[in-house]
Short mmCIF file of C-alpha atoms in Angstrom, two decimals:
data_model
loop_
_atom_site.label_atom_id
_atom_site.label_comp_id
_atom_site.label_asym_id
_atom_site.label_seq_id
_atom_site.Cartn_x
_atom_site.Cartn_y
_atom_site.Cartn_z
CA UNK A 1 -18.14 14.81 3.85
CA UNK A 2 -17.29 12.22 6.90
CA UNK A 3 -16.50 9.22 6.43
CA UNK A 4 -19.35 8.13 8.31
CA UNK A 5 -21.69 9.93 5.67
CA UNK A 6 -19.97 9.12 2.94
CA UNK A 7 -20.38 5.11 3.58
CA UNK A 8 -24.59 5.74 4.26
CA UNK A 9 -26.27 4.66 1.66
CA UNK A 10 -29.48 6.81 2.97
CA UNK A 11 -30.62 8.90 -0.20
CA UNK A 12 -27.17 8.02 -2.06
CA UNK A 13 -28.06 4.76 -3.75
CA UNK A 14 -27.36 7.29 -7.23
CA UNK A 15 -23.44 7.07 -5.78
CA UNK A 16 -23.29 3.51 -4.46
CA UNK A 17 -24.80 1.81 -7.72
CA UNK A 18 -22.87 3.63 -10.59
CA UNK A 19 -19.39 3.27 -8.69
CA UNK A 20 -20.35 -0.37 -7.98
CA UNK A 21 -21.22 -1.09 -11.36
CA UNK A 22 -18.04 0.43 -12.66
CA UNK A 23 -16.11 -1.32 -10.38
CA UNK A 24 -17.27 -4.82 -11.78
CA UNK A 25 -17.23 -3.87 -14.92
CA UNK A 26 -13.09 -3.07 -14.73
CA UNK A 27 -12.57 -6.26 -12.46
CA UNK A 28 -14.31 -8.70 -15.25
CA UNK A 29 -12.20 -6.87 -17.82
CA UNK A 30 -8.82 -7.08 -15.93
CA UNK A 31 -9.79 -10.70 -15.16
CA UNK A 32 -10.83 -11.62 -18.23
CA UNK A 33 -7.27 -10.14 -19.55
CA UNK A 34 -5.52 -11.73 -16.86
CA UNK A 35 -1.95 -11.82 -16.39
CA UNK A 36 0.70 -11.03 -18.76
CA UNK A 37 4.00 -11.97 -19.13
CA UNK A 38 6.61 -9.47 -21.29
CA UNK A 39 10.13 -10.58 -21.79
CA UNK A 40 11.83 -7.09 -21.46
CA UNK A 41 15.58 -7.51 -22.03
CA UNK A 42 17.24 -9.74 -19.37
CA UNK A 43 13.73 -9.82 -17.18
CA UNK A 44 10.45 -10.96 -17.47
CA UNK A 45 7.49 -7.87 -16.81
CA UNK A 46 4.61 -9.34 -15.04
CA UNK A 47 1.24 -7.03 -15.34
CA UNK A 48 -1.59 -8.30 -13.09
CA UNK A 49 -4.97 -8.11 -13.11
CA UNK A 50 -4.80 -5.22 -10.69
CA UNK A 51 -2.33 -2.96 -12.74
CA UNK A 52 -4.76 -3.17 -15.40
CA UNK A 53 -7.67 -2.05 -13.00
CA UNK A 54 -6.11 0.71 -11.39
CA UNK A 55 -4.56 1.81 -15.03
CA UNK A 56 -8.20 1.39 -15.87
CA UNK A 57 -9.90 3.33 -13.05
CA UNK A 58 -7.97 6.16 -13.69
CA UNK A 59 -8.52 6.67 -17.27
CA UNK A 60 -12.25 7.46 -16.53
CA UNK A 61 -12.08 9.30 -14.25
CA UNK A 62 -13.25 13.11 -15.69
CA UNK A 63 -9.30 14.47 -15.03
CA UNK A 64 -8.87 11.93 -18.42
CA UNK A 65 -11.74 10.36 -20.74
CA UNK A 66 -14.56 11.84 -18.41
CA UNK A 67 -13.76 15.25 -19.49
CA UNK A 68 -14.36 14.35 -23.35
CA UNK A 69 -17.19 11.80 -22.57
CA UNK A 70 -20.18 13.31 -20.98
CA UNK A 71 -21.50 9.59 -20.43
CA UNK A 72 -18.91 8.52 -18.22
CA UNK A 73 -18.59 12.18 -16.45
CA UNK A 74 -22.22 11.35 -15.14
CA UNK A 75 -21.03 7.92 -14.42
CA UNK A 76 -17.95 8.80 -12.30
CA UNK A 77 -17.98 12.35 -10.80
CA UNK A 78 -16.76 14.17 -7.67
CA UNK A 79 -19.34 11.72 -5.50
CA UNK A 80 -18.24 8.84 -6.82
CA UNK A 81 -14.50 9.11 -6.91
CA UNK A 82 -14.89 10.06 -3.09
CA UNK A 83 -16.64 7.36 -2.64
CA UNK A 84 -13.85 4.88 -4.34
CA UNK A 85 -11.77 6.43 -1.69
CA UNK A 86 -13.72 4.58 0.80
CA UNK A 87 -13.79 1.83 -1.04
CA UNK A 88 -9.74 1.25 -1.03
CA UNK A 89 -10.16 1.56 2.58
CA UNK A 90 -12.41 -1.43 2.70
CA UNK A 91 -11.78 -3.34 0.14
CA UNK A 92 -8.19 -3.63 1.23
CA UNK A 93 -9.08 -5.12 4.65
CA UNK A 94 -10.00 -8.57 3.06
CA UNK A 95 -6.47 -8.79 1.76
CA UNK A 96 -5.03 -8.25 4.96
CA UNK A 97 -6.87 -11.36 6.13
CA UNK A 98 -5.31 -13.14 3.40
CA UNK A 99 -2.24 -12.53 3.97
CA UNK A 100 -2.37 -13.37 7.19
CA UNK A 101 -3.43 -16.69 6.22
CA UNK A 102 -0.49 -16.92 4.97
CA UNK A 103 1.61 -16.10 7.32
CA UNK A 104 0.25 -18.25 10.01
CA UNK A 105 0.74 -21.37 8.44
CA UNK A 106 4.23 -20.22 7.44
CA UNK A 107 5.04 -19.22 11.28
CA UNK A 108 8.36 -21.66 11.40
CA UNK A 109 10.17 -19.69 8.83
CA UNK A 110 8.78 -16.19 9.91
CA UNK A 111 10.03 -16.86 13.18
CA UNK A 112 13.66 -18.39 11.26
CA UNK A 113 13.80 -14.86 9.24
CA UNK A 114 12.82 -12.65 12.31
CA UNK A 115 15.97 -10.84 12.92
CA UNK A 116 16.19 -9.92 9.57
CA UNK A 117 12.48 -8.80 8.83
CA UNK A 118 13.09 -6.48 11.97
CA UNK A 119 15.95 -4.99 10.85
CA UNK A 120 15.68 -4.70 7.39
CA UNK A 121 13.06 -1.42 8.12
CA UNK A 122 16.59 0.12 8.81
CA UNK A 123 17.16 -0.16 5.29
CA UNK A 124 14.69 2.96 4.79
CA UNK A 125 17.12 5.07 6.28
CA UNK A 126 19.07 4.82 2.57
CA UNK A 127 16.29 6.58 1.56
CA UNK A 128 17.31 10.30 2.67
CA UNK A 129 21.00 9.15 2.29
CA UNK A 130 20.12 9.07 -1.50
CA UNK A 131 17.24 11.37 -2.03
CA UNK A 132 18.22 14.32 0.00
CA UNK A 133 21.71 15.23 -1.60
CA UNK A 134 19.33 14.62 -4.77
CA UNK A 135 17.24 17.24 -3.95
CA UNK A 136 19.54 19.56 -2.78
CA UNK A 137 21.28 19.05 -6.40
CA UNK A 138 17.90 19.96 -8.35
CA UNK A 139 17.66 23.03 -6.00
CA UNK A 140 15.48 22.18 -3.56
CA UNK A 141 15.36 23.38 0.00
CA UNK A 142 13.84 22.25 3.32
CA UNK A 143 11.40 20.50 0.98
CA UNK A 144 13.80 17.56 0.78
CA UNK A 145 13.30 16.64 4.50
CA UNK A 146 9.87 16.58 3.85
CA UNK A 147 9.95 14.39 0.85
CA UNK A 148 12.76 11.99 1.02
CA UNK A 149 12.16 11.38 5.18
CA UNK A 150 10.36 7.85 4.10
CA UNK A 151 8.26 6.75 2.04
CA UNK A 152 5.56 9.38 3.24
CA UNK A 153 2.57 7.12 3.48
CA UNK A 154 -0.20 8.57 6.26
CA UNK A 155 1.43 8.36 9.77
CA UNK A 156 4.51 10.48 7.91
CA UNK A 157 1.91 12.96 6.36
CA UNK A 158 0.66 12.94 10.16
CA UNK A 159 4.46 13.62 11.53
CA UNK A 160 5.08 16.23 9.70
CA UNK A 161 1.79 17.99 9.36
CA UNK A 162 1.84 17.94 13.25
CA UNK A 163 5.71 19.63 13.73
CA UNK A 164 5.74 21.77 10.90
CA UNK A 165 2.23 22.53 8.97
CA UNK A 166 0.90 21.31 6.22
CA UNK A 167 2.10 24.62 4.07
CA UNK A 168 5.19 25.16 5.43
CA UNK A 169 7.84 23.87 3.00
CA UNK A 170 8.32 20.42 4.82
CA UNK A 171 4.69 19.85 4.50
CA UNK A 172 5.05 20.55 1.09
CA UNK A 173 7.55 17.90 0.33
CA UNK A 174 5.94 15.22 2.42
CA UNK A 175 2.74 15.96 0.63
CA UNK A 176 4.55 15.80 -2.93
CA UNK A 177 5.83 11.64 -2.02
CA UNK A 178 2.76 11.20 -0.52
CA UNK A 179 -0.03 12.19 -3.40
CA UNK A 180 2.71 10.68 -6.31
CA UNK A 181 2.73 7.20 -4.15
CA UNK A 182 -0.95 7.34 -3.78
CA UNK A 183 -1.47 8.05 -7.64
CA UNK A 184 1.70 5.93 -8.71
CA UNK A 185 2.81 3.86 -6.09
CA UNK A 186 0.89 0.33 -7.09
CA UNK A 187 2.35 0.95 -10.50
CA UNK A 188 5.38 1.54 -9.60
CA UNK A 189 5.67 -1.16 -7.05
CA UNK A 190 4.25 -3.68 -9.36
CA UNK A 191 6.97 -2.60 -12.06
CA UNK A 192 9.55 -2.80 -9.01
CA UNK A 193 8.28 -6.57 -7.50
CA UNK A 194 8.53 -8.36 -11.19
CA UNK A 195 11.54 -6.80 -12.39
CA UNK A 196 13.86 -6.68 -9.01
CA UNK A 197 14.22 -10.72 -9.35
CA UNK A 198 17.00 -9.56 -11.75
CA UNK A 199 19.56 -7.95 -9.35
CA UNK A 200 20.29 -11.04 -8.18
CA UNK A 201 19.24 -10.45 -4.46
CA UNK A 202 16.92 -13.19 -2.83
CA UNK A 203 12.94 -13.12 -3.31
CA UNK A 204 13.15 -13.41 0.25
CA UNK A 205 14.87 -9.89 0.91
CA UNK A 206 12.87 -8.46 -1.92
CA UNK A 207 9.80 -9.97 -0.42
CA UNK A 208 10.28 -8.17 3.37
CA UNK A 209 11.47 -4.96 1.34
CA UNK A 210 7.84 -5.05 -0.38
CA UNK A 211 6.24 -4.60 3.03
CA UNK A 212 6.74 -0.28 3.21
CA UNK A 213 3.64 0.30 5.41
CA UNK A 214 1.19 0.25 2.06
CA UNK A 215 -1.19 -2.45 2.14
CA UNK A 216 -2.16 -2.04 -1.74
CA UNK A 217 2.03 -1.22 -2.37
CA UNK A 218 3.03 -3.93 -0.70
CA UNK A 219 0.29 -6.06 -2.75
CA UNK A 220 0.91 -4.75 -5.87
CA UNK A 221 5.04 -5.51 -5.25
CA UNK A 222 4.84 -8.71 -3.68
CA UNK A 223 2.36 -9.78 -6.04
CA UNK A 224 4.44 -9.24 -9.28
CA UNK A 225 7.51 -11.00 -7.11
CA UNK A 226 5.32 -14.15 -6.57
CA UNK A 227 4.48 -14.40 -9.98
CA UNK A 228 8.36 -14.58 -10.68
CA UNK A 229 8.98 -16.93 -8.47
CA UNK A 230 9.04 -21.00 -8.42
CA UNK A 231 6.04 -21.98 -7.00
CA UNK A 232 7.24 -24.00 -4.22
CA UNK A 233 8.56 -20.45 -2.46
CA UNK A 234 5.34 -18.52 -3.44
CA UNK A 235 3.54 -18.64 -0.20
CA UNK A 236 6.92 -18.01 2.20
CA UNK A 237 7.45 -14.55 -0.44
CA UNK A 238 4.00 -13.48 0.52
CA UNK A 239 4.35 -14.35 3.93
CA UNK A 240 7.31 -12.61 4.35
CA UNK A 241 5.74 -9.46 2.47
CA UNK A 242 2.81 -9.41 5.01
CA UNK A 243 4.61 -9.89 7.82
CA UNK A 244 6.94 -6.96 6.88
CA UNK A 245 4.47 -4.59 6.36
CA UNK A 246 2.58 -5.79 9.48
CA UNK A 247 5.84 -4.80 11.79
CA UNK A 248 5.69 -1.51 9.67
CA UNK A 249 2.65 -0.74 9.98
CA UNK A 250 3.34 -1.38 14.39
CA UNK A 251 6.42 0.81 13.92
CA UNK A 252 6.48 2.73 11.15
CA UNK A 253 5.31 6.30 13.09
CA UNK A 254 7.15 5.45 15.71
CA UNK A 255 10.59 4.93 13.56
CA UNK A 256 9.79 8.22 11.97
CA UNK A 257 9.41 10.55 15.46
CA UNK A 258 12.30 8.62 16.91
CA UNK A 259 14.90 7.68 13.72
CA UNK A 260 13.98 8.67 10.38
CA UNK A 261 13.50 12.27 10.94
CA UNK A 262 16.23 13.46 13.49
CA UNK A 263 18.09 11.45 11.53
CA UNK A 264 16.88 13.12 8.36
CA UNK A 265 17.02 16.56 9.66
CA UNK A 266 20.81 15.94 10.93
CA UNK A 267 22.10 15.02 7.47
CA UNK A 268 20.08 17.84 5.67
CA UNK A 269 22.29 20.23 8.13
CA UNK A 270 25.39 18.55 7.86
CA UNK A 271 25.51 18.00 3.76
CA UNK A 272 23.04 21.64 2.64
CA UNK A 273 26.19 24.06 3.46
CA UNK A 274 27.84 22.03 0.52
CA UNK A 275 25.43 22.65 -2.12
CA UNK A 276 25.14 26.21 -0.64
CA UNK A 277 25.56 28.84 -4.24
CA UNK A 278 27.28 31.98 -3.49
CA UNK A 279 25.16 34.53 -2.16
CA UNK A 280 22.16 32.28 -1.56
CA UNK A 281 22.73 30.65 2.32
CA UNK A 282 20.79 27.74 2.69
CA UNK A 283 17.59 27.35 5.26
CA UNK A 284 19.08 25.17 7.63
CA UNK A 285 16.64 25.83 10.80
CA UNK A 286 13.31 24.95 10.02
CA UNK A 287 11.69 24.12 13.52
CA UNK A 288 13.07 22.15 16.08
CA UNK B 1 -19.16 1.81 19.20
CA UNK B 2 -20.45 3.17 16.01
CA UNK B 3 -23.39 0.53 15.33
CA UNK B 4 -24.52 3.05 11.89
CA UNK B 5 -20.89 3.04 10.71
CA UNK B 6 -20.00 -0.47 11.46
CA UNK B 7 -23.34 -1.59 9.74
CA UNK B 8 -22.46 0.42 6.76
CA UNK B 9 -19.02 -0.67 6.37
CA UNK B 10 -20.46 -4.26 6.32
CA UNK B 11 -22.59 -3.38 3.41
CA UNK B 12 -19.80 -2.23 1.46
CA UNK B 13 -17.36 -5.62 2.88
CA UNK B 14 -20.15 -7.41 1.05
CA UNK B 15 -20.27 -6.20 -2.09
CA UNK B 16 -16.50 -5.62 -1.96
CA UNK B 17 -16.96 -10.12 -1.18
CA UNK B 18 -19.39 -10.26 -5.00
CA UNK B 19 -16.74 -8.49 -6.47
CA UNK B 20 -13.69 -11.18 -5.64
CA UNK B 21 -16.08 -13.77 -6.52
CA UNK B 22 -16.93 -12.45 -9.61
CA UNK B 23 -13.51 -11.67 -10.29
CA UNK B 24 -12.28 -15.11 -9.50
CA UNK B 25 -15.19 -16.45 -11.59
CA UNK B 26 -13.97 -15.03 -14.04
CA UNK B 27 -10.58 -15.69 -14.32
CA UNK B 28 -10.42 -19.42 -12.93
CA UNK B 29 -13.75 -20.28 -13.47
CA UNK B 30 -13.81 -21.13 -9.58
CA UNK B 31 -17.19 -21.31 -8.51
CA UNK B 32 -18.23 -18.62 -6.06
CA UNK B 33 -20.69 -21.29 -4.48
CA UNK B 34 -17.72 -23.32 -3.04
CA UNK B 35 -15.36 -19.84 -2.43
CA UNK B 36 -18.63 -18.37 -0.67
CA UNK B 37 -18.29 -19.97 2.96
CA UNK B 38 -14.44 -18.67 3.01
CA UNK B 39 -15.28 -15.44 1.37
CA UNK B 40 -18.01 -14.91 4.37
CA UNK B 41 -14.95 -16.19 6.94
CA UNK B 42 -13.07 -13.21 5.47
CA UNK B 43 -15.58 -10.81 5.72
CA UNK B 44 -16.45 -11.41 9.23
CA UNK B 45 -12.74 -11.34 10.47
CA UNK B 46 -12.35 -7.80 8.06
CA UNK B 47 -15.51 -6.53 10.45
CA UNK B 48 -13.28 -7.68 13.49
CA UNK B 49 -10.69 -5.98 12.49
CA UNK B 50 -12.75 -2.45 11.18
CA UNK B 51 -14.07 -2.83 14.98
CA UNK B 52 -10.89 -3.40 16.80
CA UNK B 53 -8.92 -0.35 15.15
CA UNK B 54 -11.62 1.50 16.58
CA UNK B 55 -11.61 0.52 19.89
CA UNK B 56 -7.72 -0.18 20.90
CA UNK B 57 -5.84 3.29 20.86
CA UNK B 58 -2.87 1.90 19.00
CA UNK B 59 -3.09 4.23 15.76
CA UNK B 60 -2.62 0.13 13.95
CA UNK B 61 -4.20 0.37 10.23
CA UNK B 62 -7.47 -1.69 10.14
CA UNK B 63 -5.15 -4.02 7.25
CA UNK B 64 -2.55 -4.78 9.96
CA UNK B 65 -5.10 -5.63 12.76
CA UNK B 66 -6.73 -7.81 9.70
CA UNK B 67 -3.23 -9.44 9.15
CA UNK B 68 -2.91 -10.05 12.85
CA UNK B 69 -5.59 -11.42 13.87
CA UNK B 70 -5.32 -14.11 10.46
CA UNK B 71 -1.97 -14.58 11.06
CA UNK B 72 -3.17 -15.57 14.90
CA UNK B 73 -6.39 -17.81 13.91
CA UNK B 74 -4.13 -19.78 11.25
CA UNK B 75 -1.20 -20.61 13.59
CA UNK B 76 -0.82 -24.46 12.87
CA UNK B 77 -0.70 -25.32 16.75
CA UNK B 78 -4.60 -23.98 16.88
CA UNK B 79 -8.00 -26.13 16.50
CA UNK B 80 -8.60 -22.74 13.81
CA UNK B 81 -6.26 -23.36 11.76
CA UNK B 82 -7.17 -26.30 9.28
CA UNK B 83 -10.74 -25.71 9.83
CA UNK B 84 -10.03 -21.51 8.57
CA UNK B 85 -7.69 -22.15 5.80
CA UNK B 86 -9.71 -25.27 4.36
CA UNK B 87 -12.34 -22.42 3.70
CA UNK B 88 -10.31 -19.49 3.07
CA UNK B 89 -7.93 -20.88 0.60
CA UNK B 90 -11.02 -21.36 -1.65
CA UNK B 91 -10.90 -17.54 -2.05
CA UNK B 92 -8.29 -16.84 -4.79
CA UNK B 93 -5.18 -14.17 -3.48
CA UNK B 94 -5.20 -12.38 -6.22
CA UNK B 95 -8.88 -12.23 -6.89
CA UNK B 96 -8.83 -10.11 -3.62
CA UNK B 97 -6.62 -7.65 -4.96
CA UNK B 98 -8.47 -6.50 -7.99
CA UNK B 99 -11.43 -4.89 -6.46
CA UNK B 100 -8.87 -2.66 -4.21
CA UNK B 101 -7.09 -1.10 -7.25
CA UNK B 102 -10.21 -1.00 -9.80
CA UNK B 103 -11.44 1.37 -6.96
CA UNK B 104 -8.18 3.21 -5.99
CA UNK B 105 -7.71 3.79 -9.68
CA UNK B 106 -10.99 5.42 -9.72
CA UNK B 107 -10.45 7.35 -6.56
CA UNK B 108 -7.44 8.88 -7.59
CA UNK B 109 -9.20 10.76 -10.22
CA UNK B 110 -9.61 14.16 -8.11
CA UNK B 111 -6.15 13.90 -6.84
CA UNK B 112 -4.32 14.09 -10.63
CA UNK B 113 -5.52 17.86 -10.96
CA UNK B 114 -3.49 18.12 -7.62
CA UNK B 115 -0.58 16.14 -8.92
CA UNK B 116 0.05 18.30 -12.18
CA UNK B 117 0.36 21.55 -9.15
CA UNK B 118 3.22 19.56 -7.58
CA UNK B 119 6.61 20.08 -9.27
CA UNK B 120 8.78 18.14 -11.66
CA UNK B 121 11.20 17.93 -8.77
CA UNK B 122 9.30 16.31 -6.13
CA UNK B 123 7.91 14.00 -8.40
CA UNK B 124 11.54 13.00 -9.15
CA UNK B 125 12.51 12.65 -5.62
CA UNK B 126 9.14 11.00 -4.63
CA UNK B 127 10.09 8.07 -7.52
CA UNK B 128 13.89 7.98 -5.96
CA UNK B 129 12.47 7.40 -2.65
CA UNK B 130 10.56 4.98 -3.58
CA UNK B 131 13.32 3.17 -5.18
CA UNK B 132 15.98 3.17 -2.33
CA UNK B 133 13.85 2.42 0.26
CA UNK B 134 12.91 -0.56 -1.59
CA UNK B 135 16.39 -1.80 -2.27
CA UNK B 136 17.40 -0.40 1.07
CA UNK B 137 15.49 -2.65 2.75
CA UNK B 138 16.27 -5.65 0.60
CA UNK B 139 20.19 -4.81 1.04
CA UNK B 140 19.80 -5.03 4.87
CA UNK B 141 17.57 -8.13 4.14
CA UNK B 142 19.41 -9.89 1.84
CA UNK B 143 22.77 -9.31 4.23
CA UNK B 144 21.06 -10.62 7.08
CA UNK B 145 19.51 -13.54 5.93
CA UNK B 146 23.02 -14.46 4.57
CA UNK B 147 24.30 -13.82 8.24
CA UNK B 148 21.73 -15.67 9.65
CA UNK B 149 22.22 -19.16 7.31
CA UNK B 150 18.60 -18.49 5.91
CA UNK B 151 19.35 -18.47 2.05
#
């Protein structure tokens, strides 16, 4: 189904009503548990509103509890869930306006931080530095250029799908980050945003490294930051967050045709030969 | 331009609008009477934003253009800006954030079958990656604004 058809509510008021429902159901109940503060050893956790939704959401779905309760299978099935899909896509658009509320009013210290919120999308290019010889350690192959290239949200997926197919192996690496970010990436952002305050680096630095090219990432982490945070640098955190992702979401494909992946694919042939067991020669081609 | 699909994307912007109130009701108390003027602000510059990713070739997420053209409208030095935020900042940030994962949680659903297919490996690597681009970026960050006198 189209997009386009799956947003008509012609004949599919049996899809738009249960998911809606749902859906306010699990927002009163995150709201009404609001937010949490753990202590957890030096830190402080914070759990929003929105971990406990999306925690929520998934549990009944019919992959969990709708499998062993035939109430909720009717409730949320294969329609529905498709339907959700669309429903991140416009629910999420509202948020961007509020961020960029934020920003706005904040211009005089976006503008003071620009260098630094441009640059600092050269810090993704740690990523492969880290996750490739990683990969290569646990035995994968031409898989690792795929999945440690960036942080694989859609205009990656797009990248790679485009040079190399979806089923060749660098397809299948890219799709790996990708569908683990899309079913764990809020989480693990949100764990990331409230407990990164404890390194010691800035809420400022941690605030422009929230913005990754995820609007509901970059929520979820700068969220949890802000909520660590003294109140009187609240708004400048977010601002910086939105305005980071904004610049990634302007140059994120582009940094990934032009940077991340020669780059990416330049390491992977210089450091493979290394990890290289006798009698099994590493792939080293893979397209050009 | 796609007057069916814009109109139904507006139906769904406003119940995705009940829901933050709702939500906000419910964990402030705020009333969604005196959120409800921003709230329809919001929604009108979201349809702006659904309609502009369409029409400008620039492969820009509909959530950036939505950023943008915010961030634009609220720059102090415009006649927008007071008169925008004195609305919009009656709609609660986080109340606008709830909705999006209550329904991403859901949607996920038919990808976790897919997920268990994917092997322990990637799911290693994808966790890594997500870790050091974070901190990559906050490195760079954190050296720069040092460099520049910010912090």
């Amino acid at each position: 189904m189209t997009e386009k058809e799956t947003l008509s509510w012609k004949g599919r008021s049996g899809v738009f009503l249960p998911l809606l429902a749902v859906v306010i159901v699990l927002v009163i109940i995150s709201e009404l548990i609001g937010i949490i503060k753990i202590s957890l050893g030096p830190g402080t956790v914070v759990l929003l509103p929105m971990l406990f939704a999306v925690i929520m959401g998934m549990l009944i779905t019919p992959a969990i509890l709708g499998k062993r309760i035939s109430a909720l299978k009717k409730l949320v099935n294969d329609d529905t869930m498709e339907l959700a899909g669309v429903g991140v896509m416009i629910a999420l658009i509202p948020l961007g306006v509020r961020y960029g509320t934020l920003v706005g009013p904040n211009i005089v210290k976006v503008l003071e931080a620009g260098p630094a919120l441009i640059l600092q999308e050269l810090g993704n290019l740690l990523t492969p530095v880290i996750a490739i010889p990683l990969a290569l350690l646990l035995g994968l192959k031409r898989e690792a250029v795929g999945a440690a290239v960036s942080i694989c949200r859609e205009p990656t997926l797009g990248v790679i799908g485009e040079k190399y197919g979806m089923d060749s192996p660098e397809g299948n690496g890219v799709l790996g980050t990708y569908m683990v970010g899309t079913v764990f990436g809020t989480i693990f952002f949100g764990f990331l945003g409230s407990l990164a305050i404890n390194t010691g680096l800035h809420p400022y630095a941690l605030a422009m490294a929230t913005g990754v090219g995820s609007g509901s990432m970059m929520a979820a982490g700068s969220a949890a930051l802000a909520a660590t945070v003294p109140a009187a640098i609240k708004d400048t955190v977010l601002a910086y967050a939105a305005t980071s992702n904004m610049l990634t979401g302007i140059t994120g494909i582009y940094s990934v045709i032009f940077i991340a992946l020669p780059f990416t694919n330049w390491y992977y042939k210089k450091i493979a030969p290394k990890f290289e067991k006798k009698g099994t020669p590493v792939e080293v081609q893979g397209g050009e | 331009m796609d007057l069916v699909k814009i109109s139904n994307q507006f139906k769904l912007m406003l119940c995705v609008g009940v829901l933050i109130l709702t939500g906000q009701l419910v964990s402030s108390g705020a009333s969604p009477i005196v959120a409800l003027p921003g709230m329809l602000i919001i929604i009108l510059l979201s349809m702006v934003a659904l309609i502009l990713k369409d029409l400008i070739p620039w492969r820009l997420p509909a959530f950036a253009w939505a950023t943008f053209i915010a961030f634009v409208l609220t720059l102090p030095m415009l006649p927008t800006s007071d008169f925008l935020l004195g609305y919009i900042n009656k709609v609660g940030f986080l109340a606008t954030t709830t909705p999006i994962l209550a329904f991403a949680g859901i949607s996920v659903g038919n990808k976790i079958g897919v997920l268990k297919k994917i092997s322990w490996k990637l799911v290693i690597i994808a966790l890594v990656v997500f870790t050091s681009t974070f901190f990559g970026s906050a490195i760079i960050a954190q050296i720069l604004l040092t460099v520049q006198g910010t912090i």
